[in-house]
PDB file of C-alpha atoms in Angstrom:
ATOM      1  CA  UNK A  27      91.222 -42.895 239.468  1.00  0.00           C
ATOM      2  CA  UNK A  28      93.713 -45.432 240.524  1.00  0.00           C
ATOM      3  CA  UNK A  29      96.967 -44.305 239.336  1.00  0.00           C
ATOM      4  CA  UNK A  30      96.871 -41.262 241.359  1.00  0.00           C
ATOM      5  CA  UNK A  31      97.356 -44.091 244.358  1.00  0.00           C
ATOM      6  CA  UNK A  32     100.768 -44.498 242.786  1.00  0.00           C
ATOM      7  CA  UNK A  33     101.691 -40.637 242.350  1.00  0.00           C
ATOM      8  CA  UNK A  34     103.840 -39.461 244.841  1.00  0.00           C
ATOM      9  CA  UNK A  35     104.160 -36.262 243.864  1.00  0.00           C
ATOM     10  CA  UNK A  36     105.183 -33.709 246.516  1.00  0.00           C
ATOM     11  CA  UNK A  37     103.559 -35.798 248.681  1.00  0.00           C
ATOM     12  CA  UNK A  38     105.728 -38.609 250.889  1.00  0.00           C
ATOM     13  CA  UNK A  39     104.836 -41.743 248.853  1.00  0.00           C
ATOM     14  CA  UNK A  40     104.816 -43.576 252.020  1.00  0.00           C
ATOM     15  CA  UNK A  41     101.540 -42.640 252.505  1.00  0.00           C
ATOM     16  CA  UNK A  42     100.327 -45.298 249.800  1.00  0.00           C
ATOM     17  CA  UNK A  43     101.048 -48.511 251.530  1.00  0.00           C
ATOM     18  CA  UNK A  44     101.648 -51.396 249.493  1.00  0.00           C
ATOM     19  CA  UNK A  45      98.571 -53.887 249.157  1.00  0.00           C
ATOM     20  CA  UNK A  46      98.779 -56.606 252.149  1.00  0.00           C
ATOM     21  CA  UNK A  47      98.685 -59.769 250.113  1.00  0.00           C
ATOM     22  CA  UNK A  48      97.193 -63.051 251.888  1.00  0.00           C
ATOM     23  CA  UNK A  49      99.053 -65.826 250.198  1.00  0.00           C
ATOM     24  CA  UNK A  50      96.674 -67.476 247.872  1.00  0.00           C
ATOM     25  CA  UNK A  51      95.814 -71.517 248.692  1.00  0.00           C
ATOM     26  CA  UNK A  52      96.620 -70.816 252.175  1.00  0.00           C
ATOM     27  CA  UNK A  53      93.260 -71.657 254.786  1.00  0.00           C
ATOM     28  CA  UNK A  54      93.148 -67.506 254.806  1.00  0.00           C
ATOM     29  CA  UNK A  55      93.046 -66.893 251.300  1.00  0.00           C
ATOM     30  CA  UNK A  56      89.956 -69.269 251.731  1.00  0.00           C
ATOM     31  CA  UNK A  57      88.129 -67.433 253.838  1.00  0.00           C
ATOM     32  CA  UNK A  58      88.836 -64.221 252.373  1.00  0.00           C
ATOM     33  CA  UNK A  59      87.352 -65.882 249.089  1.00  0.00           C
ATOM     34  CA  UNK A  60      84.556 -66.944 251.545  1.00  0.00           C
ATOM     35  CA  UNK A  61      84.207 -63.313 252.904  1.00  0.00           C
ATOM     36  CA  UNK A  62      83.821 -61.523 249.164  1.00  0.00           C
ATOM     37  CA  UNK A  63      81.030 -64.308 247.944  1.00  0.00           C
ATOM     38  CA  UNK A  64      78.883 -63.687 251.105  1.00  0.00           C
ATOM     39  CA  UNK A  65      79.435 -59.711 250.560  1.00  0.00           C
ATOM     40  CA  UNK A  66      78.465 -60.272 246.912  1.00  0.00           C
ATOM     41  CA  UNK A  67      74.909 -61.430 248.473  1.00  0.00           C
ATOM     42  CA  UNK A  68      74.347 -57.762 249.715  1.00  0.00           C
ATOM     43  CA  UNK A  69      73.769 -58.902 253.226  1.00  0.00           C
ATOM     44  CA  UNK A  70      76.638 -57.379 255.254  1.00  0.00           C
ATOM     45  CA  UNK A  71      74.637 -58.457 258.490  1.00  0.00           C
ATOM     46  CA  UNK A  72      75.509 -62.044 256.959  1.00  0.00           C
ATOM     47  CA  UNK A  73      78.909 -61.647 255.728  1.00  0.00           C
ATOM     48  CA  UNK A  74      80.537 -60.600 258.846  1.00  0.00           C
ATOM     49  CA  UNK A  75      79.307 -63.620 260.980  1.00  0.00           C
ATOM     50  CA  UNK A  76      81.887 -65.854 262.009  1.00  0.00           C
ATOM     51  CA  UNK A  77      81.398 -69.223 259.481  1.00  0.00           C
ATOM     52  CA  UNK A  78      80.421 -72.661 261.236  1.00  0.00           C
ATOM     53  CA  UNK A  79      83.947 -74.308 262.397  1.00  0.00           C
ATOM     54  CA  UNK A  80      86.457 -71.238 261.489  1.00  0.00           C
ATOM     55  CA  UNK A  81      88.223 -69.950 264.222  1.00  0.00           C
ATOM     56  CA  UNK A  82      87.525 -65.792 265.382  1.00  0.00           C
ATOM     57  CA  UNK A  83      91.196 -64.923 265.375  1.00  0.00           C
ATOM     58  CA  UNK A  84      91.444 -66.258 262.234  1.00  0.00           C
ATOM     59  CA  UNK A  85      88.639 -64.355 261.004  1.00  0.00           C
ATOM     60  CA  UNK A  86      89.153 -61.560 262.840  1.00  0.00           C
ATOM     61  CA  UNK A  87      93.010 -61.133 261.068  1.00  0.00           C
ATOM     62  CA  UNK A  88      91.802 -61.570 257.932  1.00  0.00           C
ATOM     63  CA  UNK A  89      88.971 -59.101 258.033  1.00  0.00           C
ATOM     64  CA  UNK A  90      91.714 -56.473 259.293  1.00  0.00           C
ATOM     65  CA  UNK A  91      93.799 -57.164 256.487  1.00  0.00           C
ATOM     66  CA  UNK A  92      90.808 -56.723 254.431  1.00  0.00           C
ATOM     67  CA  UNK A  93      89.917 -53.341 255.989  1.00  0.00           C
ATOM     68  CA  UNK A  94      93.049 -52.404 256.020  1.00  0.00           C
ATOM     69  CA  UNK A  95      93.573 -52.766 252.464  1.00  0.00           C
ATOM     70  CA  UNK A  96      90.078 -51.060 251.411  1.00  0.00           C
ATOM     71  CA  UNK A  97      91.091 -47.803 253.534  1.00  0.00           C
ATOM     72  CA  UNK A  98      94.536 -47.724 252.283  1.00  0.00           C
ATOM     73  CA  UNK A  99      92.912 -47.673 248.603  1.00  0.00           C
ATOM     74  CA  UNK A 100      89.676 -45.172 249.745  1.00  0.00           C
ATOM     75  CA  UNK A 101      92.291 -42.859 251.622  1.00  0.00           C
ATOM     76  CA  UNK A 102      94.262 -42.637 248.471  1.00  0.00           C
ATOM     77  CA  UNK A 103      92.405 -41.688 246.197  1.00  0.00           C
ATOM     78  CA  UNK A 104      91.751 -38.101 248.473  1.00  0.00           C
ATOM     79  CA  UNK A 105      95.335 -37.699 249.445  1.00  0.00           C
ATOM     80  CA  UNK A 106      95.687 -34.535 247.256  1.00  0.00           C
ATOM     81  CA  UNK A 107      93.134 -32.911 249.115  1.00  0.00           C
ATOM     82  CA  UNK A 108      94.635 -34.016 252.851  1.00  0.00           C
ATOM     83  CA  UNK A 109      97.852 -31.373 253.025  1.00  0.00           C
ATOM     84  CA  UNK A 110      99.749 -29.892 255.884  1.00  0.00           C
ATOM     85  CA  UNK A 111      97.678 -26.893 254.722  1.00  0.00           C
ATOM     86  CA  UNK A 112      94.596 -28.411 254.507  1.00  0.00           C
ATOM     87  CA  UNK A 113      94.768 -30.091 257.260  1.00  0.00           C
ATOM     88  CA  UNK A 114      96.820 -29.035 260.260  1.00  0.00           C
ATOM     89  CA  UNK A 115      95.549 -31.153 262.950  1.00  0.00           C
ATOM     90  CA  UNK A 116      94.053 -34.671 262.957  1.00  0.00           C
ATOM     91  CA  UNK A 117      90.680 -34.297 263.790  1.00  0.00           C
ATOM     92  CA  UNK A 118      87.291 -35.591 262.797  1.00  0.00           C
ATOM     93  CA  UNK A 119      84.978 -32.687 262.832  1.00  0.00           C
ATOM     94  CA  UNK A 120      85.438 -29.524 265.633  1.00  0.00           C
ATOM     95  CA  UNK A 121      85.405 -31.949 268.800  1.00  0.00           C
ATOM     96  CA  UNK A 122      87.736 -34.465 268.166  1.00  0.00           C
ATOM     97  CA  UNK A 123      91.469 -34.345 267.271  1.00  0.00           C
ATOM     98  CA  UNK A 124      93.649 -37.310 267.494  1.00  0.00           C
ATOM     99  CA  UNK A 125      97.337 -37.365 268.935  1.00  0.00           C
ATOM    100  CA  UNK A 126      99.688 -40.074 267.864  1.00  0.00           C
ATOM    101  CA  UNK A 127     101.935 -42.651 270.150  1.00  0.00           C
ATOM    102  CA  UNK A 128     102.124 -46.216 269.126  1.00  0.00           C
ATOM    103  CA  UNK A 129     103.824 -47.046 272.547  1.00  0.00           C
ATOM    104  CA  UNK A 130     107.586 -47.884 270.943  1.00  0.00           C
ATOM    105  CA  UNK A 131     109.098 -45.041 268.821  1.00  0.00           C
ATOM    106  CA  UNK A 132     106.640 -42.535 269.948  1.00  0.00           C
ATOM    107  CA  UNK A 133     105.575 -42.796 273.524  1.00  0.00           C
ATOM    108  CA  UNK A 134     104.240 -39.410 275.010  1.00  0.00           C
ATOM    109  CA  UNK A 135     100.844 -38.361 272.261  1.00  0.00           C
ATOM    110  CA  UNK A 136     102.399 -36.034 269.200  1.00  0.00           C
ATOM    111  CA  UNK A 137     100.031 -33.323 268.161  1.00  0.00           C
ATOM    112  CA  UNK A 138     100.514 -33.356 264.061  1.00  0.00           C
ATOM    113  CA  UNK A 139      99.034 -32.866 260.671  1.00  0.00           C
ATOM    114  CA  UNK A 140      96.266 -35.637 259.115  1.00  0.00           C
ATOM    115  CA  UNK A 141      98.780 -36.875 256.503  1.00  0.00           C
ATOM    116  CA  UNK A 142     101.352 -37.305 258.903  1.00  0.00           C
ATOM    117  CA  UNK A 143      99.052 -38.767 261.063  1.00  0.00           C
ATOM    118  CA  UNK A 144      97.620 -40.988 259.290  1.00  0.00           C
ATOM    119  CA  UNK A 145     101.209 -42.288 257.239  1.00  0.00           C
ATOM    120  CA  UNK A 146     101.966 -43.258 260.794  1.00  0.00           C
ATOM    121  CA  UNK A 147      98.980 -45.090 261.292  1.00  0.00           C
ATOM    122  CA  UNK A 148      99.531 -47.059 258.512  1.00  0.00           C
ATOM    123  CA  UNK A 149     102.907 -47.220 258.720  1.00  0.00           C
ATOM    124  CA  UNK A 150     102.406 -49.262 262.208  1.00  0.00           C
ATOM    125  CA  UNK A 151      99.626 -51.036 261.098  1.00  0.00           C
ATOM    126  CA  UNK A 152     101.475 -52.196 258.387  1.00  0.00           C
ATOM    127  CA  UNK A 153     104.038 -53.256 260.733  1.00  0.00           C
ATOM    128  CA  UNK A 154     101.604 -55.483 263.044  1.00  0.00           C
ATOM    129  CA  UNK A 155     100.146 -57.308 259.722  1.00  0.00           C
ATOM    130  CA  UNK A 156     103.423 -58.128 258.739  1.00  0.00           C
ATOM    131  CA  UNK A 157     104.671 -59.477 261.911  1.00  0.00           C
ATOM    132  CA  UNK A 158     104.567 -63.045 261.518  1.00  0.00           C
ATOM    133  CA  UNK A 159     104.568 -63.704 265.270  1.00  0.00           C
ATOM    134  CA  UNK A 160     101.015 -61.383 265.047  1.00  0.00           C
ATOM    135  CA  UNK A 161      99.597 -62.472 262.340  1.00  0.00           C
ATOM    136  CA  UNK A 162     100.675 -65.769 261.533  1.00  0.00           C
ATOM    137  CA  UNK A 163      99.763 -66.073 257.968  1.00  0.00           C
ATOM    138  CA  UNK A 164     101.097 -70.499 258.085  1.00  0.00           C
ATOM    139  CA  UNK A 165      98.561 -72.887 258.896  1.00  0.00           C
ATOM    140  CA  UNK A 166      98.742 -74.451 262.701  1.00  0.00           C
ATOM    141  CA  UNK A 167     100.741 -71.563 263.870  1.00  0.00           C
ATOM    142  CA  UNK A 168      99.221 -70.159 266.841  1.00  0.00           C
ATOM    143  CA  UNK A 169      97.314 -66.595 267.499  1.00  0.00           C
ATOM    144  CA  UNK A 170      99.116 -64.857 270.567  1.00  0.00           C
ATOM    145  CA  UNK A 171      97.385 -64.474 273.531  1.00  0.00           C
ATOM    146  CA  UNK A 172      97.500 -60.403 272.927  1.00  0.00           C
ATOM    147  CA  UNK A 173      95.849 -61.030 269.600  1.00  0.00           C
ATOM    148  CA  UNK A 174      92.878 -59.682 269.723  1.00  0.00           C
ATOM    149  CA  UNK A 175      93.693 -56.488 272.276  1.00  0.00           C
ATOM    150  CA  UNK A 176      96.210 -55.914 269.251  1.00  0.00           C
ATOM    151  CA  UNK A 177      93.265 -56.504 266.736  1.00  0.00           C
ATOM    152  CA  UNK A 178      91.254 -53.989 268.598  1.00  0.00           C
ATOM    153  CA  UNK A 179      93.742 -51.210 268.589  1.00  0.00           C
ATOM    154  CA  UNK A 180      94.317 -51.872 264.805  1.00  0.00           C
ATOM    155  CA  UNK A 181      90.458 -51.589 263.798  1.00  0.00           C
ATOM    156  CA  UNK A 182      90.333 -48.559 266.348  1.00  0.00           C
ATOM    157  CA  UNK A 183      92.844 -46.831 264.704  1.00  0.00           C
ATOM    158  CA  UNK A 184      92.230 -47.569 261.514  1.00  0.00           C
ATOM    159  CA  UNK A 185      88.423 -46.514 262.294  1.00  0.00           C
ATOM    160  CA  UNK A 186      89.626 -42.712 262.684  1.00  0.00           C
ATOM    161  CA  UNK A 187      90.917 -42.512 258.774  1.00  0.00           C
ATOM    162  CA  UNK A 188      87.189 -43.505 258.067  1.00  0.00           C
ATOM    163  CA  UNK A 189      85.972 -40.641 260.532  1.00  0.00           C
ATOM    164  CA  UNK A 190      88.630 -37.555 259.335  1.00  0.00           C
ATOM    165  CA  UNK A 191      87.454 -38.516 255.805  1.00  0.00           C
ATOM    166  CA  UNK A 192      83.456 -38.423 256.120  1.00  0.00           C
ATOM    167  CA  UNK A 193      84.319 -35.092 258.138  1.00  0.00           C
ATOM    168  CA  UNK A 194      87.405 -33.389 256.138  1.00  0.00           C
ATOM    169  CA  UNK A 195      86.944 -34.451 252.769  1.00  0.00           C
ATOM    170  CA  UNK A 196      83.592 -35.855 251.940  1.00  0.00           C
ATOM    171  CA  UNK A 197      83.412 -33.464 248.865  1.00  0.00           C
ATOM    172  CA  UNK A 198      86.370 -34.699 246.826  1.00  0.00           C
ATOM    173  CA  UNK A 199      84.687 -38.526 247.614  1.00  0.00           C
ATOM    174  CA  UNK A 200      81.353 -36.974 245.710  1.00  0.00           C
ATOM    175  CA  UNK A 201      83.109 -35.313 243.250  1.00  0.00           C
ATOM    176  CA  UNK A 202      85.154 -38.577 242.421  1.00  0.00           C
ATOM    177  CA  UNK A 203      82.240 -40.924 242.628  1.00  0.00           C
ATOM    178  CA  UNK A 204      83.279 -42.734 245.467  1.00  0.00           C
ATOM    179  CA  UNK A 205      80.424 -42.235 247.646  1.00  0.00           C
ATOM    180  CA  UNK A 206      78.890 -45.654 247.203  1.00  0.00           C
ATOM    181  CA  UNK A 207      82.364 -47.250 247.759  1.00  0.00           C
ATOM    182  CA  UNK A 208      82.927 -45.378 250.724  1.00  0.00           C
ATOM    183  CA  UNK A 209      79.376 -46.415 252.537  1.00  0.00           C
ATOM    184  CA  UNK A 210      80.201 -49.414 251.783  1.00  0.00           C
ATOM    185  CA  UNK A 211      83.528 -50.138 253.082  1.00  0.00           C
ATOM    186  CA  UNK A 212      82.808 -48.129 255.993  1.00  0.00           C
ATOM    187  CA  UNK A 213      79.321 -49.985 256.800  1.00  0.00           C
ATOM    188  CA  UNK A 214      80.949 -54.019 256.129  1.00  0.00           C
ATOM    189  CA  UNK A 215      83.913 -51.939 258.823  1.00  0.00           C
ATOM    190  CA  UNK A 216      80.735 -51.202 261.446  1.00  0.00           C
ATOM    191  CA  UNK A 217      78.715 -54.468 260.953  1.00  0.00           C
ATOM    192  CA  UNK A 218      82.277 -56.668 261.742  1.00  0.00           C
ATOM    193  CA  UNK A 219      83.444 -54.604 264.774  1.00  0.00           C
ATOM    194  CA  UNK A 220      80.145 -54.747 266.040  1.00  0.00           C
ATOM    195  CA  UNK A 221      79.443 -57.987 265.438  1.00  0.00           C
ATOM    196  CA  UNK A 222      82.186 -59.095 267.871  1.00  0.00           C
ATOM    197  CA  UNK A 223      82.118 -55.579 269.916  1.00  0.00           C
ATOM    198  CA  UNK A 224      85.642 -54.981 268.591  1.00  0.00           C
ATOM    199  CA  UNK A 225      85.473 -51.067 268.907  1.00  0.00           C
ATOM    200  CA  UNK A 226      84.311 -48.971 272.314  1.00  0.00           C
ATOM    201  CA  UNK A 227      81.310 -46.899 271.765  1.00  0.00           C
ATOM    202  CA  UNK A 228      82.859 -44.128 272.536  1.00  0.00           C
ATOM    203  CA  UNK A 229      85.335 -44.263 269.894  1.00  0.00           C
ATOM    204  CA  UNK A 230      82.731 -44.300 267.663  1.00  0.00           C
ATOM    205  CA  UNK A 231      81.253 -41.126 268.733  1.00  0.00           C
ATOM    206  CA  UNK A 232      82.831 -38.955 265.664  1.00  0.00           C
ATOM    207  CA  UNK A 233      80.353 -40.862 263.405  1.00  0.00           C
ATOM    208  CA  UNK A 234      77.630 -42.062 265.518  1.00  0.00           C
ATOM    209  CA  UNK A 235      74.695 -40.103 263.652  1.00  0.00           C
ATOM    210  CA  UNK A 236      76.145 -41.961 259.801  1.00  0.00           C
ATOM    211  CA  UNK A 237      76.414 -45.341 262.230  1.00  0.00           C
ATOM    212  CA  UNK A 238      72.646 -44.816 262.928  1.00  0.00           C
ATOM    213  CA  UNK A 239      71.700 -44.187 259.622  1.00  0.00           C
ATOM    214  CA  UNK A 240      73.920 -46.730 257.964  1.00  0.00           C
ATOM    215  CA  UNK A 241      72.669 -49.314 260.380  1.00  0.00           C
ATOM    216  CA  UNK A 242      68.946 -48.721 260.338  1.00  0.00           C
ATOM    217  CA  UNK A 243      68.004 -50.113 257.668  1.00  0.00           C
ATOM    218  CA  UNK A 244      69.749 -53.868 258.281  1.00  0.00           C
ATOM    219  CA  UNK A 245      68.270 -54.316 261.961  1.00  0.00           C
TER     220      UNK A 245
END
């Protein structure tokens, strides 16, 4: 089902980001590599723990890459089935709809659709991955100091195209076989934020029954 990622259709193709590539040989492409082996074990518990000697921003930015890449793909494969029509607000389930600001271009909280929503979402997370002074991808450039508030408000965000799927469009994911996939994406997304208590509870609160049971069985 991957070319439909590429389709734009009537649809604005911005909505399929382009993969976030970490530059291979550099020290993150390492511990990316490091990251997929210990996944491959099956023990997400494991795999999100910081390795001996590696510093947490570092692992931290490459993780969010990571994430942001595997909800980028997960999100498009459902696209057709997230429309204007389909879905008019930006909500995960009855009791929570999400507004969007990013602080710059849009300051005061915009009530509009999911797609719309969540192609500005991306869009600005996009934008924070590929700001060098961010996310320094070159070895011995400093983290910020506002690294990891910025790190939080990425996984946060990102957290809510996770939550408006399992609510608005869990169907399409059984009927394309992407159940599994989703799980576990979404369940390696819950053991690293908390891990390093990366998300508020609260936030979480859309999907805290699937947390539970996802969780469960890994105490």
């Amino acid at each position: 089902n991957i070319p439909s990622l590429f389709c734009s259709g009537s649809r604005s193709s911005k909505t399929f980001k382009p993969k976030k590539n970490i530059p291979e040989g550099s020290h993150q492409y390492e511990l990316l590599k490091h990251a997929e082996a210990t996944l491959g074990s099956g023990n997400l518990r494991m795999a999100v723990m910081l390795p001996d000697g590696e510093d947490l921003n570092e692992w931290v930015a490459v993780n969010t890459v990571d994430f942001f890449n595997q909800i980028n793909m997960l999100y498009g494969t459902i696209t057709d089935f997230c429309t204007e029509e389909s879905c008019p607000v930006m909500s995960a389930g009855p009791k929570y709809e999400y507004h969007w600001a990013d602080g710059t271009n849009i300051k005061k909280p915009i009530k509009c659709s999911a797609p719309k929503y969540i192609d500005y979402l991306m869009t600005w997370v996009q934008d924070q991955l590929d700001d060098e002074t961010l996310f320094p991808s070159k070895i011995g450039v400093p983290f910020p100091k506002n690294f990891m508030s910025v790190a939080k408000t990425i996984l946060k965000r990102l957290f809510r195209v996770y939550a408006h799927i399992y609510h608005q469009h869990f169907d399409p994911v059984i009927q394309l076989q992407e159940e599994a996939h989703l799980n576990t994406s979404f369940k390696h997304f819950i053991f690293f934020v908390q891990e390093f208590n990366l998300i508020d509870r609260r936030e979480l609160a859309p999907l805290q029954e699937l947390i539970e049971k996802l969780t469960s069985k890994d105490r």
